[in-house]
Amino acid sequence: MAPTHPARPTGPTGNPAAGAHLPCTIRPACLADAPHLPALERDAAQAFATIPGLAWLAGGDVLPLAEHTASIAAQACWVAASAAGPLLGFVTARPYGPDLHIQEMSVTRAAQGQGLGRRLLHAVCIEAQKRGLLRVTLTTFVNVPWNAPFYASAGFCHVPPAALDARLASILAHEHATGLAAIPRCAMQYAVPATAEYVSK
């Protein structure tokens, strides 16, 4: 994958209700968390193993450690930590002008389907609101259930090809060139409200 790894949230995280019952805390990541995140992503990526055309992602590259540490330094990385201590998920983002761009969101196989992805996404959108940013953006698979359909359920909208800015267009072009063209991908955005609370809390 590219040094600036495209966002491809791993694991079926779109259950909006179950996460409230999972004993874990969503908190900003610290540098001590960073070495654990690549292995967590590899575990989460096994969800792709049964999807035709995408099974290779189960053993593919993950977001480099340097990207996580840069995101943590930018105060744009959050983790889901269980009550016992182990990390169950993370979301890594980077600020780009008026946008906060999600590079990767992953949830361990053991915790998938319990709402953690939605809770992590909520943390990103609330932080974007606090910073006065305009959008949260990402690129993702159009038809994978825990990708674009999940984000749509959380208030994100597809960005039409004609409306892509140079940054998002470049990310999609790079993804296509590096083998992510087997299944259609798209860019999505969440328009950050000035005062209203994020809709998917």
JSON list of C-alpha atoms in Angstrom, two decimals, residues 10-11 30 37-38 67 90 92 132 183:
[
{"chain": "A", "resi": 10, "resn": "THR", "atom": "CA", "xyz": [-11.73, -3.56, 8.26]},
{"chain": "A", "resi": 11, "resn": "GLY", "atom": "CA", "xyz": [-14.34, -5.68, 9.97]},
{"chain": "A", "resi": 30, "resn": "CYS", "atom": "CA", "xyz": [-0.60, 7.49, 22.79]},
{"chain": "A", "resi": 37, "resn": "LEU", "atom": "CA", "xyz": [-1.81, -1.11, 15.71]},
{"chain": "A", "resi": 38, "resn": "PRO", "atom": "CA", "xyz": [-0.30, -2.89, 12.65]},
{"chain": "A", "resi": 67, "resn": "GLU", "atom": "CA", "xyz": [1.77, 6.86, 9.79]},
{"chain": "A", "resi": 90, "resn": "PHE", "atom": "CA", "xyz": [-8.37, 2.02, 16.26]},
{"chain": "A", "resi": 92, "resn": "THR", "atom": "CA", "xyz": [-6.04, 6.76, 12.34]},
{"chain": "A", "resi": 132, "resn": "GLY", "atom": "CA", "xyz": [-13.74, 23.92, 13.42]},
{"chain": "A", "resi": 183, "resn": "ILE", "atom": "CA", "xyz": [-14.21, -3.87, -6.55]}
]
